[in-house]
Coordinates of N, CA and C in Angstrom, one line a residue:
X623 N 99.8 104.3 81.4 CA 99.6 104.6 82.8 C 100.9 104.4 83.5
X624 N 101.1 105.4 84.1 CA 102.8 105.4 85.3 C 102.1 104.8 86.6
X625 N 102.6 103.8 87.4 CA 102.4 103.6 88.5 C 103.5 104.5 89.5
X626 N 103.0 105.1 90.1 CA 104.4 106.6 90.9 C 104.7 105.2 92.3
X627 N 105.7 105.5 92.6 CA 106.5 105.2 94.0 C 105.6 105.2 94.9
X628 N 105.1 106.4 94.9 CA 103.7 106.1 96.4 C 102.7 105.3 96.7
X629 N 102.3 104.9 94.7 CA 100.9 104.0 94.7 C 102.0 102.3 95.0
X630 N 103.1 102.5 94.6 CA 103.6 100.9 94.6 C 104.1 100.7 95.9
X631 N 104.6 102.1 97.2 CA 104.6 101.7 98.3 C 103.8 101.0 99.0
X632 N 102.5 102.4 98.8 CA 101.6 102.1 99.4 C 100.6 100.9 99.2
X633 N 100.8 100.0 98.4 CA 100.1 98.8 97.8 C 100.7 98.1 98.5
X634 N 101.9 98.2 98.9 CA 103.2 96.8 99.3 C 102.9 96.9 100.9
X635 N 102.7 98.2 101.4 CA 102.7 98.5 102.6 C 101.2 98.0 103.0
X636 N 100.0 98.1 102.2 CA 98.8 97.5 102.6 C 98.7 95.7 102.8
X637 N 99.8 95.5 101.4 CA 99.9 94.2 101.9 C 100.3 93.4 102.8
X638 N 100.8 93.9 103.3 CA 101.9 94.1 104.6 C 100.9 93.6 105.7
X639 N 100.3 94.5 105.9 CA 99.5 94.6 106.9 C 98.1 94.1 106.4
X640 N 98.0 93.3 105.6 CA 97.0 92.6 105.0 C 97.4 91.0 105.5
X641 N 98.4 91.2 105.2 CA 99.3 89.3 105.5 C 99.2 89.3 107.0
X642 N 99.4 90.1 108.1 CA 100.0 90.4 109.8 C 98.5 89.9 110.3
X643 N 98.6 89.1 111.4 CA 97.2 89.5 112.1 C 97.1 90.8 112.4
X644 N 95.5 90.9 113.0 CA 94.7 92.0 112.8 C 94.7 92.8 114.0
X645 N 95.2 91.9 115.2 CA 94.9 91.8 116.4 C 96.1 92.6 117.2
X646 N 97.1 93.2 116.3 CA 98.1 94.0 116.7 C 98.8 94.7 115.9
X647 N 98.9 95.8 116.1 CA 99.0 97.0 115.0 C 100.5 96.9 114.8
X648 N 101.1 97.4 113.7 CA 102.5 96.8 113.3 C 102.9 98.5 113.0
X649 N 104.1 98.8 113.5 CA 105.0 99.9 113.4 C 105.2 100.2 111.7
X650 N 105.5 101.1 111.5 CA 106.0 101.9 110.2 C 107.3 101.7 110.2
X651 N 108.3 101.3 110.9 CA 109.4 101.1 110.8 C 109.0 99.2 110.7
X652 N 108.8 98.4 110.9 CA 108.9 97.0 110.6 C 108.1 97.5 109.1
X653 N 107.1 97.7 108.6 CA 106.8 97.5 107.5 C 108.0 98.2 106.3
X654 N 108.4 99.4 106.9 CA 109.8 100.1 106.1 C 110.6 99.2 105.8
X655 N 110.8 98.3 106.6 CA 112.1 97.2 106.5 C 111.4 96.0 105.9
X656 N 110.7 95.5 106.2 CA 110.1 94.6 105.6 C 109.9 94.5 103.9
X657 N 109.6 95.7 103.5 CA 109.4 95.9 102.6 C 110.4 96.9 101.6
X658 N 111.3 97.3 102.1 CA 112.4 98.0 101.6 C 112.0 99.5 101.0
X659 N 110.8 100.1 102.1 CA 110.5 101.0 101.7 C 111.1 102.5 102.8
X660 N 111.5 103.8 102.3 CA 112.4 104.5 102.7 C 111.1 105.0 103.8
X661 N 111.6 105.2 105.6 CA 110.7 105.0 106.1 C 109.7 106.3 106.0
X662 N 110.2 107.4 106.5 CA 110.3 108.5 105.8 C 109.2 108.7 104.9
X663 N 109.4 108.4 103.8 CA 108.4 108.5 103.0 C 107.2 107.8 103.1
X664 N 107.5 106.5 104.1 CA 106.4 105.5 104.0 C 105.6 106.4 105.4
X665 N 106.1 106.5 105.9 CA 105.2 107.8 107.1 C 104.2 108.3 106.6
X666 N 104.7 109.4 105.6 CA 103.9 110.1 104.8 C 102.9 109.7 104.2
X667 N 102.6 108.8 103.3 CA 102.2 107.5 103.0 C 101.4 107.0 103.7
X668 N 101.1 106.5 105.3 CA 100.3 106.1 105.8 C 99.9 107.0 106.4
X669 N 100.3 108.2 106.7 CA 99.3 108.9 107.1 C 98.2 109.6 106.3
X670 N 98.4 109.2 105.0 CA 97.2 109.7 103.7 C 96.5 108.8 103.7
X671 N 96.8 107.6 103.8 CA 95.8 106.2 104.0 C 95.3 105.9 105.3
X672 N 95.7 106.6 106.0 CA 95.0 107.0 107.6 C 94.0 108.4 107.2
X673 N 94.0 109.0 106.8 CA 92.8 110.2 106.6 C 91.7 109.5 105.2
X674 N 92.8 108.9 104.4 CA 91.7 108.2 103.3 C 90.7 107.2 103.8
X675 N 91.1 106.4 105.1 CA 89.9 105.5 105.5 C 90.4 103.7 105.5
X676 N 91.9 104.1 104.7 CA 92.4 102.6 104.3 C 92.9 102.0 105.7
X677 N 93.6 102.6 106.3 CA 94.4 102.4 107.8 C 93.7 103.0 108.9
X678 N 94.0 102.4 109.8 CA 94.2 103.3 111.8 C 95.3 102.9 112.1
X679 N 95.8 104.0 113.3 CA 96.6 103.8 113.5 C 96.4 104.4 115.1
X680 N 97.6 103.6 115.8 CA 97.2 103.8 117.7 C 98.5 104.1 117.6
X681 N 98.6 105.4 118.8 CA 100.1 105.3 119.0 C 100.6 104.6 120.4
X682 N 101.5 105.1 121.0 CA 101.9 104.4 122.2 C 103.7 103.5 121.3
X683 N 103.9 102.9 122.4 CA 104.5 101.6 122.9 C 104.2 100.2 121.9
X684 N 102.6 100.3 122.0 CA 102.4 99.0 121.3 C 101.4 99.5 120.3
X685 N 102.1 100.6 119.4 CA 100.7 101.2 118.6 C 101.7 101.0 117.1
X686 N 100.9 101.5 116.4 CA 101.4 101.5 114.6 C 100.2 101.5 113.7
X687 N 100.3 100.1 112.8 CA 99.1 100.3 111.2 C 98.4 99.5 111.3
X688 N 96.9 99.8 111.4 CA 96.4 98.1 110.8 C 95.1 98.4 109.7
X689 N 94.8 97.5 109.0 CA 94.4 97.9 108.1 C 92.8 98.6 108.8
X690 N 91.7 99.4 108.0 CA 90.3 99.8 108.8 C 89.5 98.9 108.2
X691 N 89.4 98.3 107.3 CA 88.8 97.6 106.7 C 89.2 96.0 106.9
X692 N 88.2 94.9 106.3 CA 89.2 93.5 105.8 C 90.0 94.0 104.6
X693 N 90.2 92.9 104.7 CA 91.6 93.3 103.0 C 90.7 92.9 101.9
X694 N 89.3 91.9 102.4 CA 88.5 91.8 101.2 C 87.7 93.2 100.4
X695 N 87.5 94.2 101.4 CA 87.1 95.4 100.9 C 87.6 96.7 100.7
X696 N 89.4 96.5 100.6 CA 90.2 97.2 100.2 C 90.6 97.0 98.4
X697 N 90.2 97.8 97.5 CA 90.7 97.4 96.2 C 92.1 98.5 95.8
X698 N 92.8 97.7 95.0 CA 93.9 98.6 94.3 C 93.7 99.8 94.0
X699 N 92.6 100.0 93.2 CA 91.9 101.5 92.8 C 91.5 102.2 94.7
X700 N 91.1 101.8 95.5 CA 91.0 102.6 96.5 C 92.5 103.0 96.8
X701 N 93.2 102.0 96.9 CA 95.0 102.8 97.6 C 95.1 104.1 96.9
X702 N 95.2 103.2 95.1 CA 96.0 104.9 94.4 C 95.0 105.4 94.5
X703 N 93.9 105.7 94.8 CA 92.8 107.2 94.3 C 93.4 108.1 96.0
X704 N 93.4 107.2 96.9 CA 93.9 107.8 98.1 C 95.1 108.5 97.8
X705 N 95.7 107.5 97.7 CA 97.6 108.4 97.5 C 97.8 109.2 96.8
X706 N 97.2 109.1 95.1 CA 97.2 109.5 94.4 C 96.5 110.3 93.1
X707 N 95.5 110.3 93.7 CA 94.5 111.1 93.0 C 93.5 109.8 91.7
X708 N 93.0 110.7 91.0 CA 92.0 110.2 89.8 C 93.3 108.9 89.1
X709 N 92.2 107.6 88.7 CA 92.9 106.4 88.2 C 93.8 107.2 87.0
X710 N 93.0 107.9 86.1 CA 93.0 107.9 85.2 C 92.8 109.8 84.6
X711 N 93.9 110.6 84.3 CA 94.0 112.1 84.0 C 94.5 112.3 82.7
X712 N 93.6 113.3 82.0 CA 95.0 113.7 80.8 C 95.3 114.8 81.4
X713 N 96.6 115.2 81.3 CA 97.0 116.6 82.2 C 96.4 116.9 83.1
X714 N 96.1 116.0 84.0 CA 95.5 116.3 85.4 C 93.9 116.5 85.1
X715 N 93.4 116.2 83.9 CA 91.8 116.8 84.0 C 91.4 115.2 84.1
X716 N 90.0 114.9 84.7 CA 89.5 113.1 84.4 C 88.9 113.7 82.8
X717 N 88.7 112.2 82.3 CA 88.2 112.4 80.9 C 87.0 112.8 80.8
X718 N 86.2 112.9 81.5 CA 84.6 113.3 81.3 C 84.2 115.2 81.1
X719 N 85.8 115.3 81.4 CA 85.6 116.8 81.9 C 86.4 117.5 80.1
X720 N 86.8 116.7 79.6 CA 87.6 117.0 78.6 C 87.0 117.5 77.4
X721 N 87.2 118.0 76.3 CA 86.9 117.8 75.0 C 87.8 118.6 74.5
X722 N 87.6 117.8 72.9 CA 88.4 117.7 71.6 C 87.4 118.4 70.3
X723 N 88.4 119.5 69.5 CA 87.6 119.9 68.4 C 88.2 119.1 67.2
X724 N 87.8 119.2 66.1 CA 88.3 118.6 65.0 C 88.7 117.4 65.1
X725 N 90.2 117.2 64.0 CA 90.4 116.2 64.0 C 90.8 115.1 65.7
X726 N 90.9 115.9 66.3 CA 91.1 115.4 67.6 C 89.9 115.0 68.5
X727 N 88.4 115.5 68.2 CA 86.9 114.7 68.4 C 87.2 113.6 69.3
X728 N 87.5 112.6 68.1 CA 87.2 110.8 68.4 C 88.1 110.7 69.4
X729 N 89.1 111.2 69.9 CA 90.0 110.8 71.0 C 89.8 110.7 72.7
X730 N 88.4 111.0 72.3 CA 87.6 111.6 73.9 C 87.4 109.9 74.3
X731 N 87.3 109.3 73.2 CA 86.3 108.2 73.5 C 87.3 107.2 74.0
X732 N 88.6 107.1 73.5 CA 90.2 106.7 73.6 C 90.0 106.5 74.8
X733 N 90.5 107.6 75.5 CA 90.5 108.0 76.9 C 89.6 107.6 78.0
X734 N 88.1 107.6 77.4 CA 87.1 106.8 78.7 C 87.0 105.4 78.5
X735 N 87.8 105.1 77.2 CA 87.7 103.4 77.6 C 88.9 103.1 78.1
X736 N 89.7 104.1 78.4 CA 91.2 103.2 78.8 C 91.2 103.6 80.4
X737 N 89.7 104.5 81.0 CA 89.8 104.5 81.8 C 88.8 103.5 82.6
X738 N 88.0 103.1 81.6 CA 86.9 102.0 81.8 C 87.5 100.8 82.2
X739 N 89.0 100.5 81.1 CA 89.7 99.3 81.4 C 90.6 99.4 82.6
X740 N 91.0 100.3 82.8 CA 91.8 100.3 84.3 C 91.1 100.2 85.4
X741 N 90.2 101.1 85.4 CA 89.2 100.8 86.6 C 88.5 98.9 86.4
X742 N 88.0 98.5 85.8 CA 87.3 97.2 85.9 C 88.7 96.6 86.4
X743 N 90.0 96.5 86.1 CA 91.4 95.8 87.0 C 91.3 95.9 88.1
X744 N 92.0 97.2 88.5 CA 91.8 97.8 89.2 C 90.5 97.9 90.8
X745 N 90.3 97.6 90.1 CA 88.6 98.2 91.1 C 87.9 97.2 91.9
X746 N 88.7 95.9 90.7 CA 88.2 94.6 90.8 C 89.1 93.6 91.2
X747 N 90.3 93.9 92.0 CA 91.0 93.4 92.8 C 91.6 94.0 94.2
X748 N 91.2 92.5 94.9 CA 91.3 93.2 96.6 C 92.4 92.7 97.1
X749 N 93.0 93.5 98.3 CA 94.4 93.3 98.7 C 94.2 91.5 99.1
X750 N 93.1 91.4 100.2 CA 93.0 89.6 100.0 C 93.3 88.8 98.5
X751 N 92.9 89.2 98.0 CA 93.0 88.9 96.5 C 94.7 88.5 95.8
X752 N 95.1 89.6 96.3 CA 96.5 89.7 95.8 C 97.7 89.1 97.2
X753 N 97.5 89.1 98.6 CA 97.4 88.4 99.3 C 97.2 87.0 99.5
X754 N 96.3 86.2 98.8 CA 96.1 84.8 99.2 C 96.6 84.3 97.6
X755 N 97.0 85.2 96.9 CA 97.4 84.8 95.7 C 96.5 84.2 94.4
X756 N 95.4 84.5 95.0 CA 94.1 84.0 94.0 C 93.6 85.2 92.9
X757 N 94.1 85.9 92.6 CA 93.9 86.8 91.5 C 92.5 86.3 90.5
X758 N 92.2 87.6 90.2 CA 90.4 87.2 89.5 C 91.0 86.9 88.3
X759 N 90.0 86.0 87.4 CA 90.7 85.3 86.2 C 90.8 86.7 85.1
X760 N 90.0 87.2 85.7 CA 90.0 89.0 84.5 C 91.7 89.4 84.2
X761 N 92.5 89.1 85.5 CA 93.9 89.7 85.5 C 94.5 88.5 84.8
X762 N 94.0 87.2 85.6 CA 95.1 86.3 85.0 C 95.2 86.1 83.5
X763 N 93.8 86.1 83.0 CA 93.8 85.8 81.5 C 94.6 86.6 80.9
X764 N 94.9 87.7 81.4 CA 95.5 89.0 80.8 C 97.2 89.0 80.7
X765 N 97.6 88.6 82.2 CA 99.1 88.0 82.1 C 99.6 86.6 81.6
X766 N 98.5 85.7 80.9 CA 98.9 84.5 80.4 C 99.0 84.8 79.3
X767 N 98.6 85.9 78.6 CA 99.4 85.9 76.8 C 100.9 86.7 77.3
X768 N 102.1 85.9 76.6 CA 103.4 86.1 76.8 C 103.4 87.5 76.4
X769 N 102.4 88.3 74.8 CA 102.8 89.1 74.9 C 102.4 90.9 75.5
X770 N 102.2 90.0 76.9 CA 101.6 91.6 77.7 C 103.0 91.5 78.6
X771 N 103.7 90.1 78.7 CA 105.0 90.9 79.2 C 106.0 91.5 78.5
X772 N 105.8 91.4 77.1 CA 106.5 92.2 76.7 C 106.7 93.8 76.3
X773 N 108.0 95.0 76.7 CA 108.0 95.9 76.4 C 108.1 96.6 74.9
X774 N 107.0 96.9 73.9 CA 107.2 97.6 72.3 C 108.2 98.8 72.6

């Protein structure tokens, strides 16, 4: 699985405004800086997560991003599926839509469990979550064996 630039903006930029009180909406330019994200693209960016349901935004003087939701009911899987389409594609098709003849059959199955396991991560962490730094034990048990940090 590639995480693209937009799903890792856009995650950084929800956090952003997950950490801020709620009570005043924060510019696209303080979060661009804040977070070292090119603003430009982060525009673009929130305005997909403004039609997806994740953000509002007010303009004016004293307008910008705040989240539409708590950050308890924002999960990772909602950002990228916004930004970025289906968790999980072979060549752009979801796996349910797929099939395999021959020796290539059993590979269907490959595919819906690796999208079974992304989604249960995924699906099942909330920006609060990642925010107050309490991560579900599903993730943590997963980054305590030394060897998932390593690259094969």
């Amino acid at each position: 699985m590639r995480i693209s630039a937009r799903v890792d903006y856009a995650v950084r930029a929800a956090l952003h405004l997950a950490a801020a009180r709620q009570d005043a909406p924060i510019k696209a330019e303080a979060i661009a800086e804040a977070q070292d994200i090119p603003h430009k693209f982060l525009e673009g960016i929130l305005n997909d997560m403004r039609r997806g349901g994740l953000v509002t935004s007010q303009r004016g003087g004293n307008g910008g991003y705040r989240l539409a939701r708590e950050a308890g009911a924002i999960t990772v899987a909602d950002i990228i599926r916004t930004v970025d389409g289906p968790l999980v594609s072979v060549r752009g098709v979801r796996p349910p839509e797929l099939s395999y003849e021959g020796a290539a059959r059993p590979l269907l199955p490959v595919w819906i469990a690796l999208r079974a396991n992304v989604r249960e991560i995924l699906e099942g962490v909330s920006l609060a979550d990642i925010a107050s730094g309490a991560l579900p034990r599903e993730v943590t048990g997963l980054v305590e064996d030394p060897e998932a940090w390593d690259n094969p």
